[in-house]
XYZ file of C-alpha atoms in Angstrom:
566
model
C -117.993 114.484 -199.906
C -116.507 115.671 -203.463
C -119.261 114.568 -205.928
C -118.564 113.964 -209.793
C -120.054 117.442 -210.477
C -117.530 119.246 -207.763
C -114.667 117.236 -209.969
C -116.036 118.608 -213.019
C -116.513 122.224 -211.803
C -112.870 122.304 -210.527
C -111.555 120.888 -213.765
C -113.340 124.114 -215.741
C -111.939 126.228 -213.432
C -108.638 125.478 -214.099
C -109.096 124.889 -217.983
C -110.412 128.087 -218.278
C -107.384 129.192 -216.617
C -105.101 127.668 -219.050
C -107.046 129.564 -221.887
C -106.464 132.463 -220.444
C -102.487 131.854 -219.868
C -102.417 130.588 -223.276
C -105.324 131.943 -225.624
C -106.100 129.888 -228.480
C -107.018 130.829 -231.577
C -108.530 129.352 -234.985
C -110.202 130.435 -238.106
C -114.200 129.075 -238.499
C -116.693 129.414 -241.840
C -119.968 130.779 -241.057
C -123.333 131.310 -243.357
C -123.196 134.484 -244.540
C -120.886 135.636 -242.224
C -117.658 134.074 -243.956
C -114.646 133.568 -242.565
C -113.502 134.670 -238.634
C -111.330 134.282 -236.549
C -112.384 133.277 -233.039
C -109.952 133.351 -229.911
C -110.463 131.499 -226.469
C -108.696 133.601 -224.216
C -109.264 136.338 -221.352
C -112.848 136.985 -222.121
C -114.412 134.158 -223.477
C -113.067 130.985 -221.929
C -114.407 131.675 -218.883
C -118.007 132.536 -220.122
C -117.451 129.428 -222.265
C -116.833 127.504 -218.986
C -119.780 129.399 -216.886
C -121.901 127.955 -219.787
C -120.442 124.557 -220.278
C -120.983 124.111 -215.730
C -124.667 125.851 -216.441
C -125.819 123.246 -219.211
C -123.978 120.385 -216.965
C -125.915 121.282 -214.017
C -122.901 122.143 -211.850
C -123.728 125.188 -211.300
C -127.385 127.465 -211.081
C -128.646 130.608 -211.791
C -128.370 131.319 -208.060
C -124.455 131.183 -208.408
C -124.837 133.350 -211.541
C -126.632 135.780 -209.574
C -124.894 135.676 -206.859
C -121.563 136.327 -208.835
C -122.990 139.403 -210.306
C -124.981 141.269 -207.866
C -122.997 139.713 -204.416
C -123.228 137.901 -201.347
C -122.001 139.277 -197.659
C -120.118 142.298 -197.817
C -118.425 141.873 -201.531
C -120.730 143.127 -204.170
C -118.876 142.368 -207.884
C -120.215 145.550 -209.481
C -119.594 148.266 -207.143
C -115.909 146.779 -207.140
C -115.975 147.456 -211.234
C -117.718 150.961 -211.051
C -115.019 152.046 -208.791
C -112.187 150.447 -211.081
C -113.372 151.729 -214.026
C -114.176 154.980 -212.621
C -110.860 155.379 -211.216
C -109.018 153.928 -214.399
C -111.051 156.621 -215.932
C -109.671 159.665 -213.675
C -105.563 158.067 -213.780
C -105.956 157.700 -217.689
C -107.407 161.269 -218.660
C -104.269 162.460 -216.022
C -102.077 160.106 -218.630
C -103.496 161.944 -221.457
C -102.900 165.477 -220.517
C -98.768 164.399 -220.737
C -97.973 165.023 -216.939
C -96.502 161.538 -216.282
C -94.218 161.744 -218.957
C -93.310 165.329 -218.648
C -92.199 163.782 -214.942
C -90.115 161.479 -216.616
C -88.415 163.860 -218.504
C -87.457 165.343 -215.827
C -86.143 162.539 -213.939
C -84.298 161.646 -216.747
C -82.400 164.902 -217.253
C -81.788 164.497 -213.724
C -79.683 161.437 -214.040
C -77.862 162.731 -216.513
C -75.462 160.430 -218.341
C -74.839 158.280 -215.632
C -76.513 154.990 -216.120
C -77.089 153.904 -212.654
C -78.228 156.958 -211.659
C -80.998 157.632 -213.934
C -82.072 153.925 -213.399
C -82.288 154.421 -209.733
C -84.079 158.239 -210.303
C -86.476 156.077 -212.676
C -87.202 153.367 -210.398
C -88.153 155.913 -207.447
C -90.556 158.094 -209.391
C -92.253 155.233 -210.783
C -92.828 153.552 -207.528
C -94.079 157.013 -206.143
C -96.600 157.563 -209.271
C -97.597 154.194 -208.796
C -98.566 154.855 -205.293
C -101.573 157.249 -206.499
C -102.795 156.178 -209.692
C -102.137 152.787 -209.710
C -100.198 149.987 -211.717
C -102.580 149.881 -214.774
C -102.511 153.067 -216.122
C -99.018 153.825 -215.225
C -97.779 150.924 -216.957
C -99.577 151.906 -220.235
C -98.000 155.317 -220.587
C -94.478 155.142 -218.881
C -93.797 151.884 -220.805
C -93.401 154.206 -223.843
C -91.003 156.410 -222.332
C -88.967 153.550 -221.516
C -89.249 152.446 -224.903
C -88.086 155.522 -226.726
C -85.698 155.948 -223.507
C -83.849 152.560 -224.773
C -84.058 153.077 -228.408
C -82.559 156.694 -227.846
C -79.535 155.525 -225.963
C -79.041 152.225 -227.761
C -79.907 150.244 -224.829
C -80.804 146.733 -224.748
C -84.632 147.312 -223.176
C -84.525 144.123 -220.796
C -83.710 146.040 -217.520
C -85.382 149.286 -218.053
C -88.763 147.690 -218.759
C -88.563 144.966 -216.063
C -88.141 148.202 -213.585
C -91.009 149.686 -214.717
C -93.336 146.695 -214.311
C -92.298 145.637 -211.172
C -92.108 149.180 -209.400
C -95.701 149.573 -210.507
C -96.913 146.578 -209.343
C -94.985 146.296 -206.213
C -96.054 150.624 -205.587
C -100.201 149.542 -205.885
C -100.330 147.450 -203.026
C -100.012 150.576 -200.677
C -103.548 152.286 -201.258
C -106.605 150.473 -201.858
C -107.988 152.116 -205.009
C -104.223 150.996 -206.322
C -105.187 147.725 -207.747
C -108.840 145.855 -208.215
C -107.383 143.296 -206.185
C -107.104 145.643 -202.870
C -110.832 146.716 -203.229
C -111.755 143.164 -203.568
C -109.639 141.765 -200.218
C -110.550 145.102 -198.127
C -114.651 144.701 -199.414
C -114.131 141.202 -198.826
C -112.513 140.575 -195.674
C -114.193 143.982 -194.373
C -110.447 145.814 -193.618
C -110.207 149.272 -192.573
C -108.968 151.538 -195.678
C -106.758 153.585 -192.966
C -105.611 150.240 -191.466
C -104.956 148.427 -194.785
C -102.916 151.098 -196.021
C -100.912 151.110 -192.402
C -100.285 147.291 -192.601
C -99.394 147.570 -196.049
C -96.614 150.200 -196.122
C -93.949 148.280 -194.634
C -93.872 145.367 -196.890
C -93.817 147.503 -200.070
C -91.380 149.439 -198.757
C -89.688 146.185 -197.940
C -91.024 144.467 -201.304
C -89.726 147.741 -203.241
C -85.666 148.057 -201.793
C -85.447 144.317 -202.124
C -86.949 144.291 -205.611
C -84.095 147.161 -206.571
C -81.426 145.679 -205.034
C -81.791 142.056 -207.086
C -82.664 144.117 -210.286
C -79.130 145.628 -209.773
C -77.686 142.649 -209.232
C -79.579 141.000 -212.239
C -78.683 143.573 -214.523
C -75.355 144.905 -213.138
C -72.993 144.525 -216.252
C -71.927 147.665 -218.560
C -74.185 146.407 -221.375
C -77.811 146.953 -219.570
C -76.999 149.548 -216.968
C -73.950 151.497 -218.210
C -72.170 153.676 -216.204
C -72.023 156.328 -219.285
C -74.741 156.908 -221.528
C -74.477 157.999 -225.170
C -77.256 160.922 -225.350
C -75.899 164.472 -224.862
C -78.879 166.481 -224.734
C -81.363 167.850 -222.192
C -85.277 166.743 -222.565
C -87.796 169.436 -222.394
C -90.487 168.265 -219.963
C -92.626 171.026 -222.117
C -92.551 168.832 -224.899
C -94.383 165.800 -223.664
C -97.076 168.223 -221.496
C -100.035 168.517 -224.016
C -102.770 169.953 -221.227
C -101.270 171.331 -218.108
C -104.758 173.223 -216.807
C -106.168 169.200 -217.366
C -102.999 167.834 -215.575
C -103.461 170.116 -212.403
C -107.292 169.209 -212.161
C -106.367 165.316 -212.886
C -104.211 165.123 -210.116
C -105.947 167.398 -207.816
C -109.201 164.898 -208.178
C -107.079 162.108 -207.098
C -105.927 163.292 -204.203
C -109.045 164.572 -203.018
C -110.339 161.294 -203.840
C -107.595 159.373 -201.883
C -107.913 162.331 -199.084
C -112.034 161.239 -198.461
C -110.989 157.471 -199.020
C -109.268 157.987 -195.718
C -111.550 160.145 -194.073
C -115.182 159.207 -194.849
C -114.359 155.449 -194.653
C -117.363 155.327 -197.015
C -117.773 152.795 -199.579
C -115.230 154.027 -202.139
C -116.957 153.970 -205.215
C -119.316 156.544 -203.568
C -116.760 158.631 -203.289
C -114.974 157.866 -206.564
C -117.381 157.765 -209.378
C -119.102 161.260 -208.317
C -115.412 162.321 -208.503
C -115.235 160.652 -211.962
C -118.539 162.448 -213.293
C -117.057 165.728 -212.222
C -113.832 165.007 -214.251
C -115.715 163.730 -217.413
C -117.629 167.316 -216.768
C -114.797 169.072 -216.728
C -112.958 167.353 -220.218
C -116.152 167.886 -222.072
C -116.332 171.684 -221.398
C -112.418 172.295 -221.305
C -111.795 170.752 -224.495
C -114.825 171.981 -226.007
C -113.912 175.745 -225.271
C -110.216 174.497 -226.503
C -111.547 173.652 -230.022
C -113.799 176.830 -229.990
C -111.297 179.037 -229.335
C -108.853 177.519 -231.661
C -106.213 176.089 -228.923
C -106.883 172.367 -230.516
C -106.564 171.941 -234.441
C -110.528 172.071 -236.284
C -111.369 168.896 -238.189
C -111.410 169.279 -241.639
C -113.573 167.237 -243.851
C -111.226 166.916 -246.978
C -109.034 165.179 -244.158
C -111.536 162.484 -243.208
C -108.424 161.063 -240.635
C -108.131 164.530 -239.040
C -104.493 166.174 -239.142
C -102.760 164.610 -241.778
C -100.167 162.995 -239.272
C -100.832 162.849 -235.403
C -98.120 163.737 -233.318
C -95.532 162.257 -230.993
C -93.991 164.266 -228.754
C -92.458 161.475 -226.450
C -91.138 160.223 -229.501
C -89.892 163.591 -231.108
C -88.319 165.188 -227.829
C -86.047 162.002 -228.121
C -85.339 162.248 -231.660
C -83.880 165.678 -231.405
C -81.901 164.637 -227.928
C -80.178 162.429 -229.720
C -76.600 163.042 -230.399
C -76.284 163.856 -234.800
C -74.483 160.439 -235.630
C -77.082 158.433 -233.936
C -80.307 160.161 -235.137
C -81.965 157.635 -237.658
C -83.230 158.646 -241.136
C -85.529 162.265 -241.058
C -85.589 161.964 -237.175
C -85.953 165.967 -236.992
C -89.146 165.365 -239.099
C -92.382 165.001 -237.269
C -93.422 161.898 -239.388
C -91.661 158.792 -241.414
C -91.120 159.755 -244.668
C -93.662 158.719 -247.480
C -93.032 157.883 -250.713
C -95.358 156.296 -253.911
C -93.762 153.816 -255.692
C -95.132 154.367 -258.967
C -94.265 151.211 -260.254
C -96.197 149.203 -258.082
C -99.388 148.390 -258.320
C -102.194 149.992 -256.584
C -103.003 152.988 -254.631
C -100.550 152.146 -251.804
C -97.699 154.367 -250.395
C -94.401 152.942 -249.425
C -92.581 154.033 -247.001
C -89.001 154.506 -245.909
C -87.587 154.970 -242.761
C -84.801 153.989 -241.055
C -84.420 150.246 -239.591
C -81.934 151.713 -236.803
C -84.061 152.767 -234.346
C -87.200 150.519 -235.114
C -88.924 151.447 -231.466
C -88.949 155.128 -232.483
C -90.328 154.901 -235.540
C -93.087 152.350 -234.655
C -94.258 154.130 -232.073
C -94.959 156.831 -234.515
C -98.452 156.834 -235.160
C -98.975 155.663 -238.932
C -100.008 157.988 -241.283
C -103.616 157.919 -243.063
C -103.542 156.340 -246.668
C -104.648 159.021 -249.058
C -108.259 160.010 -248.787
C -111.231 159.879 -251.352
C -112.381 163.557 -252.115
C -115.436 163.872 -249.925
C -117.054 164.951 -253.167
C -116.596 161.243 -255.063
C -119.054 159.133 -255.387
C -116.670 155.827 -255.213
C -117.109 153.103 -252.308
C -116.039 154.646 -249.846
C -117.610 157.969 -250.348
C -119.893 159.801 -247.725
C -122.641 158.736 -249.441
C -122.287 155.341 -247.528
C -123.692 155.050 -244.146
C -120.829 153.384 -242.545
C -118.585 156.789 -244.231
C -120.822 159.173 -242.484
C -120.502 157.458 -239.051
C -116.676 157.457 -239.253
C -116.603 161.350 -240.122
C -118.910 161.820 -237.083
C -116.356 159.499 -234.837
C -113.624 161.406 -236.423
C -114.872 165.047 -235.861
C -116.093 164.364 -232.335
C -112.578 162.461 -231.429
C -110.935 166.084 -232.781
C -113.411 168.394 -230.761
C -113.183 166.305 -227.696
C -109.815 164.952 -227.900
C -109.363 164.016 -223.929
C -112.509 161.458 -223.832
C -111.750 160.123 -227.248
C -108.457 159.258 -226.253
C -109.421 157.778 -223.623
C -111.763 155.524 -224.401
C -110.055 152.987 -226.065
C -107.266 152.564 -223.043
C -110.630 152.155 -220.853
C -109.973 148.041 -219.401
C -113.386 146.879 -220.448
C -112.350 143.852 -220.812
C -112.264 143.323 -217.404
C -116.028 143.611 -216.648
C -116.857 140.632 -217.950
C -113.491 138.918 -217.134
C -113.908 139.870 -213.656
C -118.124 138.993 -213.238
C -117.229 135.565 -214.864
C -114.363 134.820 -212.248
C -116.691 135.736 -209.440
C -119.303 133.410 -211.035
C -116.805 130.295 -211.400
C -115.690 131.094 -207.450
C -119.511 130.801 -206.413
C -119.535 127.790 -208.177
C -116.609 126.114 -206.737
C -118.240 127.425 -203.164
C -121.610 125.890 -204.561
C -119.565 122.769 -205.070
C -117.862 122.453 -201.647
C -114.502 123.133 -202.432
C -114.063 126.445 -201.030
C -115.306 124.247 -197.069
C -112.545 122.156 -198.539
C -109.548 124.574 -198.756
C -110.209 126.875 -195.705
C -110.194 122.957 -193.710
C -106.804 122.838 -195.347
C -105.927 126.136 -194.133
C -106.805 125.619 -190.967
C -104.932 122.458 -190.419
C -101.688 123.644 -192.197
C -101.739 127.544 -190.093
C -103.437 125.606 -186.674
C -105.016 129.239 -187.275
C -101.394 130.856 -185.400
C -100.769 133.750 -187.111
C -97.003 133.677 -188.660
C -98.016 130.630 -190.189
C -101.296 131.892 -191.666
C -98.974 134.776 -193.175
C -96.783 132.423 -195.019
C -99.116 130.189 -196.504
C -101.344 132.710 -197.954
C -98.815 134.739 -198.973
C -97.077 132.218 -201.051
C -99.604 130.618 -202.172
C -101.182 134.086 -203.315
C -97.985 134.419 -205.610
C -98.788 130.895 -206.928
C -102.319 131.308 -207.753
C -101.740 134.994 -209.713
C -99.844 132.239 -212.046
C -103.068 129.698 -211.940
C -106.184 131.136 -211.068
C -106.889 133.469 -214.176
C -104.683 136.802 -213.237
C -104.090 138.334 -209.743
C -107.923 139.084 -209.680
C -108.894 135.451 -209.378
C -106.551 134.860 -207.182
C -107.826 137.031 -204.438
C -111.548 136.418 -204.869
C -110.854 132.774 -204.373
C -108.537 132.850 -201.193
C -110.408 135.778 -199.872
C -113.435 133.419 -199.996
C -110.912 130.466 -198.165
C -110.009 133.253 -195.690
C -113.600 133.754 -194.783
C -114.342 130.663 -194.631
C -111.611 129.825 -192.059
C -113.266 131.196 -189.572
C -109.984 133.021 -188.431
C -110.068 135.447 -185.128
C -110.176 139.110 -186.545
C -106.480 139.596 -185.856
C -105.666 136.660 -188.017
C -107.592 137.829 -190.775
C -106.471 140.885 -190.876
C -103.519 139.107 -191.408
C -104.415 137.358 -193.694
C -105.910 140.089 -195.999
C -102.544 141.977 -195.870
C -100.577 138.910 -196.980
C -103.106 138.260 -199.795
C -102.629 142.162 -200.981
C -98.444 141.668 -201.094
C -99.134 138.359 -202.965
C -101.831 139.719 -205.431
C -99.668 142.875 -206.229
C -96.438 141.580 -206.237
C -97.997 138.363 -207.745
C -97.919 139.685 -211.113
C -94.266 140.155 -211.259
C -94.627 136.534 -211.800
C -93.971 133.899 -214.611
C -96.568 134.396 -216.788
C -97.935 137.213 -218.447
C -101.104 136.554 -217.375
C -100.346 136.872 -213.724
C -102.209 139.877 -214.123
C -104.896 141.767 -216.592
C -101.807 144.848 -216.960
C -99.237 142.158 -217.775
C -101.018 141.159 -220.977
C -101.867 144.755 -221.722
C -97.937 145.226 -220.863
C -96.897 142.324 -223.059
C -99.646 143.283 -226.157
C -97.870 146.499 -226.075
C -94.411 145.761 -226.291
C -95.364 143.063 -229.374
C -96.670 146.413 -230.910
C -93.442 148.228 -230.868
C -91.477 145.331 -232.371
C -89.927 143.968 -228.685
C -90.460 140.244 -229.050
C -90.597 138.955 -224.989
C -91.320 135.128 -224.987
C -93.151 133.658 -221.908
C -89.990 131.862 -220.939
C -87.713 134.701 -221.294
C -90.577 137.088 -218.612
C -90.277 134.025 -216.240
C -86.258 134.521 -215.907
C -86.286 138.027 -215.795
C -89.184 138.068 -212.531
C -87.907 134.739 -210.638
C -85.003 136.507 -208.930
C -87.342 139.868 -207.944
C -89.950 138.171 -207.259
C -88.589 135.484 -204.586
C -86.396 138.799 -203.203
C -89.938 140.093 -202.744
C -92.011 137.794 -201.407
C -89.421 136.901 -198.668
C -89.230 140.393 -197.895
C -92.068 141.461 -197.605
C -93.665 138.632 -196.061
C -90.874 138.500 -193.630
C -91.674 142.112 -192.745
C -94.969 141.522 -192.467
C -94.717 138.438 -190.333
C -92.299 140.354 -187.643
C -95.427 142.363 -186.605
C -97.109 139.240 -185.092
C -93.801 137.740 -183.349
C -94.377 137.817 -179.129
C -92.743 140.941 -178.382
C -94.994 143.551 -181.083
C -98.250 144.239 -180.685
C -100.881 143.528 -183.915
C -103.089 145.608 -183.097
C -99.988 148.344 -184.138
């Protein structure tokens, strides 16, 4: 029986949804505070609604509990230790310059052919996404592509789409690929050996089909032209910062994806010991790097470090570019500053070159001029809040691989991710989890091929309204569960959830996934306006190509004549 408190829960659920989709945002007047802004968005609207179902009774500190420390085989924090332990490992391997020194060389590669070096591009991003997942490759290759497009004088439409989708089609293959994976195999209790052998074929479906349509999609001169207009080679050196760090990054991974396989331990036992070993290691490497001189000192009279950071992503492209396309100073390392000394203030202007804006944004902006560390103006060392920004500043330039690090960390998703689990044991609490595995059952008549279908397109649908990819699959793997299937079935089941909860967030709204608003955030950073709409058009074509092929794969395994247990 659905009570007037299982109504309200659902309703929550949803709203809380639509808050995350669409964040709002307003200004509020506080004593003593003054004025803030507050947003409702990925964080707080579902704590909001975890407290609003609290206060309304519709939910109890057993389901708060039980969202946070577990019930059954899925336990909420070892699921976040392991994701932010492995985001950890995959970002420091971003940060030594070893992904993009890849590109580089995929790029020279294709050469000036344009459908070459798209295809080249599209391969080694599916491959890197394989191993260290969507998130963090998505954060540093969507650069490349940015400077990639500015370079060449390409409209960026096509070459970004590729990226996101090959990343998020390429994580659906291991399990420490995407949070979502951990959370189906923990869940549904699948094999890691057997999820990854039940997985392969669909992505490799998932990924030809996706290729194929983006072709299509994008198959006139202007987006993928035949010839392209730079005329000089890219030095992989140039975007490598830390090989010694690169070669120990990537060697932790695959020892960590080696004993995924062969322990069949929980994975975060294997994974954060490996992530302790690699924090180790940056603290000592880069601390023998800044003794020895191999990393610039800080210097106090600086108090924002070297006077302008470096870009050598950016730069590498700058001088690749052929003379009569180079904008303004592009063989100078930073925009050019200028005071105007008739305006008012202690502001520099600066001028640089509207022709390439992605280039020059995604320089990092130089440090307005610095108070003598001898002054006693506001500002001055003398203030507390001074003397802890020196100390953030000196440790950030002794250990420079941490530092940089720890920003890109997705902590965001802690409490994103404990609050969706809490709102799911609520809706169980409630009976409407009972409710939608009855559904299930009824609509599948638990046969297989069926069971494939349904949860696989419906998995696409609720990345769009079920708070990002990671609701999704804690919600239908609790309606899996709960459907009582026979193991074969599950197992089914789980696989078709993991295509739908990667591929989901190729999807229609940003928020599809926690890396498609980081994605989207980004590109709004380096001036590339992409409107909610205009994401939708560019993923429906990909994203139907995918989820009938892969699906379709996936389904063929369970006709009569093949064995499932294959």
């Amino acid at each position: 029986m659905v009570t007037r408190f299982a109504i309200v829960t659902l309703i929550f659920f949803f709203l809380s949804t639509i808050f995350v989709i669409q964040p709002l945002s307003f200004h509020v007047s506080l004593p003593l505070i003054g004025k803030r802004k507050v947003t409702i968005g990925l964080v707080t609207a579902p704590i909001m609604a975890i407290a609003i179902l609290w206060a309304s009774q519709c939910l109890g500190t057993t389901q708060i509990r039980n969202g946070i420390i577990g019930t059954d085989n899925i336990k909420p924090y070892n699921i976040l230790i392991l994701f932010i332990s492995l985001a950890y490992m995959a970002i420091t391997l971003d940060v030594t310059g070893i992904l993009q020194a890849a590109a580089f060389w995929v790029s020279n590669k294709g050469g000036s052919s344009g459908c070459k070096l798209y295809f080249y591009l599209y391969v080694l991003l599916t491959l890197i996404s394989i191993f260290v997942g969507n998130n963090s490759l998505i954060l540093s290759v969507t650069v490349f592509l940015i400077h990639h497009t500015a370079a060449t004088g390409l409209p960026p439409d096509a070459w970004l789409i590729s990226g996101f989708a090959a990343a998020n089609t390429a994580s659906m293959v291991l399990i420490v690929g995407n949070p979502t994976n951990i959370i189906i195999c923990e869940g549904l209790r699948i094999n890691h050996t057997a999820f990854t052998a039940h997985t392969v074929l669909p992505f490799v479906a998932c990924s030809v089909a996706c290729y194929l349509v983006l072709m299509l999609q994008y198959q006139d001169e202007k987006h993928i032209p035949r010839k392209l207009n730079n005329s000089r080679q890219l030095d992989p050196r140039e975007a490598l910062r830390d090989p010694v760090s690169g070669v120990c990054g990537s060697i932790c991974l695959i020892v960590v994806i080696v004993l995924s396989f062969v322990l069949q331990a929980d994975v975060w036992k294997i994974v954060l010991p490996s992530a302790g070993g690699k924090f180790i290691f940056d603290i000592c490497w880069d601390h023998f790097r800044y003794s020895t001189g191999m990393i610039p000192r800080f210097d106090e009279s600086q108090p924002d470090g070297v006077a302008f950071a470096d870009d050598p992503i950016g730069m590498a492209f700058r001088c690749a570019m052929p003379e009569e396309m180079r904008p303004t100073g592009a063989l100078q390392s930073t925009p050019t500053l200028q005071r105007d000394e008739n305006a008012s203030g202690n502001e520099p202007e600066r001028h640089e070159s509207s022709t390439f804006p992605y280039l020059n944004n995604t320089l990092q902006r130089a440090p307005h001029p610095a108070t003598p560390s001898g002054a006693t103006t506001p500002g001055s060392i003398l203030q507390p809040q001074h003397r802890l920004s020196l100390k953030y500043k000196e440790l950030a330039a002794h250990f420079p691989t941490f530092f940089s690090t720890l920003p890109r960390l997705p902590f965001a998703l802690v409490p994103f991710t404990f609050s969706q689990f809490i709102l799911i044991e609520a809706l169980e609490h409630q009976g409407w989890i009972d409710i939608f595995s009855q559904w299930l059952v009824i609509a599948s008549n638990k046969e297989i091929v069926p069971v494939v279908w349904l949860v696989g397109v419906f998995g696409v649908i609720l990345c769009n309204l079920s708070g990002t990819n990671i609701g999704a699959a804690i919600l239908l793997t609790r309606i899996i569960r709960a459907s009582d299937f026979p193991k074969s079935t599950a197992r089914a089941a789980a696989v078709s959830l993991a295509v739908a909860s990667n591929i989901g967030a190729v999807s229609f709204v940003f928020s599809a996934s926690s890396v498609g608003l980081f994605w989207a955030a980004m590109l709004k950073d380096n001036e590339i306006r992409i409107t909610q709409w205009k994401f939708a058009t560019w993923n429906m074509l990909p994203l139907a190509a995918m989820t009938g092929a892969g699906l379709g794969v996936h389904a063929t395994r369970y006709t009569p004549n093949v064995d499932p247990t294959v």
